[in-house]
Amino acid sequence: MQKLFDEVATLDTRCYEEFFLSEDILMEHAAEGMASFIKEKFQKGSKIIVVVGSGNNGADGIALARLLHGDFDVALLHAKEPKSPMALLQKKRADALGVPTLTQLEACDVLVEAIVGTGFSGSFDEKIASLIGQMNNSNTYKIACDMP
């Protein structure tokens, strides 16, 4: 699995350095791809909760919620408050559109996990471990943004 994560990091670097694509452009494309999948698979108005972390994977999730807002009953749940520059930017964009934020997990049609991505190493703190446990125990449809 580490080889796969290393390859993803290498591809990201190539996109930035060789093709002059910004992090923002890549993030918008990733979010649009996920949004297209969700729009094809689920009816408009379905309740979707996007659980996000503090880094760029969380930023991907926030961008996704922003793109789904209006067609779906979408809300964000911050496992950790945004810290990375891209997460802060995406949160500002989502807030400007009025994407709601929850304080706890609720019943929904779709759960999107965007807590950690391919750059994650280490272990989860108790709050995140509990939240992931709740998500795993839910019978709702689940989608992971990135690999873990």
Coordinates of C-alpha atoms in Angstrom, one line a residue:
M1 CA 0.0 0.0 0.0
Q2 CA 2.9 2.4 0.7
K3 CA 4.1 2.0 -2.9
L4 CA 0.6 3.2 -4.1
F5 CA 0.7 6.2 -1.7
D6 CA 4.2 7.1 -3.0
E7 CA 3.1 6.9 -6.6
V8 CA 0.1 9.2 -5.9
A9 CA 2.5 11.7 -4.3
T10 CA 4.8 11.4 -7.3
L11 CA 1.9 12.0 -9.7
D12 CA 0.8 15.1 -7.7
T13 CA 4.3 16.5 -7.9
R14 CA 4.5 15.9 -11.7
C15 CA 1.2 17.7 -12.1
Y16 CA 2.5 20.7 -10.2
E17 CA 6.0 20.9 -11.7
E18 CA 5.7 19.5 -15.2
F19 CA 2.2 20.5 -16.2
F20 CA 1.9 23.7 -14.1
L21 CA -1.4 22.6 -12.6
S22 CA -2.2 24.2 -9.3
E23 CA -3.4 22.3 -6.2
D24 CA -6.7 24.2 -6.5
I25 CA -7.3 22.9 -10.1
L26 CA -6.5 19.3 -9.2
M27 CA -8.8 19.6 -6.2
E28 CA -11.7 20.9 -8.2
H29 CA -11.2 18.1 -10.8
A30 CA -11.2 15.5 -8.0
A31 CA -14.3 17.0 -6.4
E32 CA -16.1 17.2 -9.8
G33 CA -15.3 13.5 -10.5
M34 CA -16.8 12.5 -7.2
A35 CA -19.8 14.8 -7.6
S36 CA -20.5 13.3 -11.1
F37 CA -20.5 9.8 -9.6
I38 CA -22.9 10.8 -6.8
K39 CA -25.2 12.7 -9.2
E40 CA -25.4 9.6 -11.4
K41 CA -26.0 7.2 -8.6
F42 CA -28.3 9.1 -6.2
Q43 CA -31.5 11.1 -6.6
K44 CA -31.5 14.8 -6.2
G45 CA -32.4 15.7 -2.6
S46 CA -30.7 12.7 -1.1
K47 CA -29.1 13.5 2.3
I48 CA -25.3 13.4 2.1
I49 CA -22.9 14.0 4.9
V50 CA -19.3 14.7 4.0
V51 CA -17.0 14.1 7.0
V52 CA -13.8 16.1 6.6
G53 CA -10.4 16.4 8.2
S54 CA -8.1 19.3 8.5
G55 CA -5.8 18.8 5.5
N56 CA -6.1 18.5 1.7
N57 CA -8.3 15.4 1.8
G58 CA -10.7 17.4 3.9
A59 CA -10.4 20.2 1.4
D60 CA -11.4 17.7 -1.4
G61 CA -14.5 16.8 0.7
I62 CA -15.4 20.4 1.3
A63 CA -15.1 21.1 -2.4
L64 CA -17.4 18.1 -3.1
A65 CA -20.0 19.4 -0.6
R66 CA -19.9 22.8 -2.3
L67 CA -20.5 21.2 -5.7
L68 CA -23.4 19.1 -4.5
H69 CA -25.0 21.9 -2.6
G70 CA -28.3 22.9 -4.2
D71 CA -29.0 19.6 -5.8
F72 CA -28.7 17.5 -2.6
D73 CA -29.3 17.9 1.1
V74 CA -25.6 18.1 1.8
A75 CA -23.8 19.0 5.0
L76 CA -20.3 19.0 6.3
L77 CA -19.1 17.4 9.6
H78 CA -15.6 18.5 10.6
A79 CA -13.7 15.7 12.3
K80 CA -11.0 18.3 12.7
E81 CA -11.1 22.0 11.9
P82 CA -9.5 23.0 8.6
K83 CA -5.8 23.8 8.9
S84 CA -4.2 23.5 5.5
P85 CA -4.3 26.5 3.2
M86 CA -6.5 24.6 0.7
A87 CA -8.9 23.4 3.5
L88 CA -9.3 27.0 4.7
L89 CA -9.9 28.2 1.2
Q90 CA -12.5 25.5 0.5
K91 CA -14.2 26.2 3.8
K92 CA -14.4 29.9 2.9
R93 CA -16.0 29.0 -0.4
A94 CA -18.5 26.5 1.1
D95 CA -19.4 29.1 3.8
A96 CA -20.1 31.7 1.2
L97 CA -22.6 29.4 -0.5
G98 CA -24.2 28.5 2.8
V99 CA -23.2 24.8 3.0
P100 CA -24.4 23.7 6.4
T101 CA -22.1 22.2 9.1
L102 CA -23.2 19.5 11.6
T103 CA -21.8 18.9 15.0
Q104 CA -22.5 15.2 15.0
L105 CA -23.3 12.3 12.6
E106 CA -27.0 12.1 11.6
A107 CA -29.0 9.6 9.5
C108 CA -28.3 10.1 5.8
D109 CA -28.4 8.4 2.5
V110 CA -24.7 8.8 1.7
L111 CA -21.6 9.2 3.9
V112 CA -18.4 10.5 2.3
E113 CA -15.2 10.1 4.3
A114 CA -12.7 12.8 3.5
I115 CA -10.8 12.7 6.9
V116 CA -7.4 11.5 5.7
G117 CA -5.8 10.8 2.4
T118 CA -2.8 9.2 0.9
G119 CA -0.4 11.3 2.9
F120 CA -1.7 10.0 6.3
S121 CA 0.6 8.1 8.6
G122 CA 0.2 7.5 12.3
S123 CA -2.9 6.8 14.3
F124 CA -6.2 8.5 15.0
D125 CA -7.0 10.4 18.1
E126 CA -10.0 9.2 20.2
K127 CA -12.5 11.6 18.6
I128 CA -11.7 10.6 15.1
A129 CA -11.5 6.9 15.9
S130 CA -14.9 7.1 17.5
L131 CA -16.3 9.0 14.5
I132 CA -14.9 6.4 12.1
G133 CA -16.4 3.6 14.2
Q134 CA -19.8 5.3 14.0
M135 CA -19.4 5.6 10.2
N136 CA -18.3 2.0 9.9
N137 CA -21.3 0.8 12.0
S138 CA -23.8 2.8 9.8
N139 CA -25.7 0.9 7.2
T140 CA -25.7 3.8 4.8
Y141 CA -23.9 3.9 1.5
K142 CA -20.2 5.0 2.1
I143 CA -17.7 6.6 -0.2
A144 CA -14.0 7.3 0.6
C145 CA -12.3 10.3 -0.9
D146 CA -8.8 8.9 -1.6
M147 CA -7.7 5.6 -0.5
P148 CA -7.8 5.0 3.3

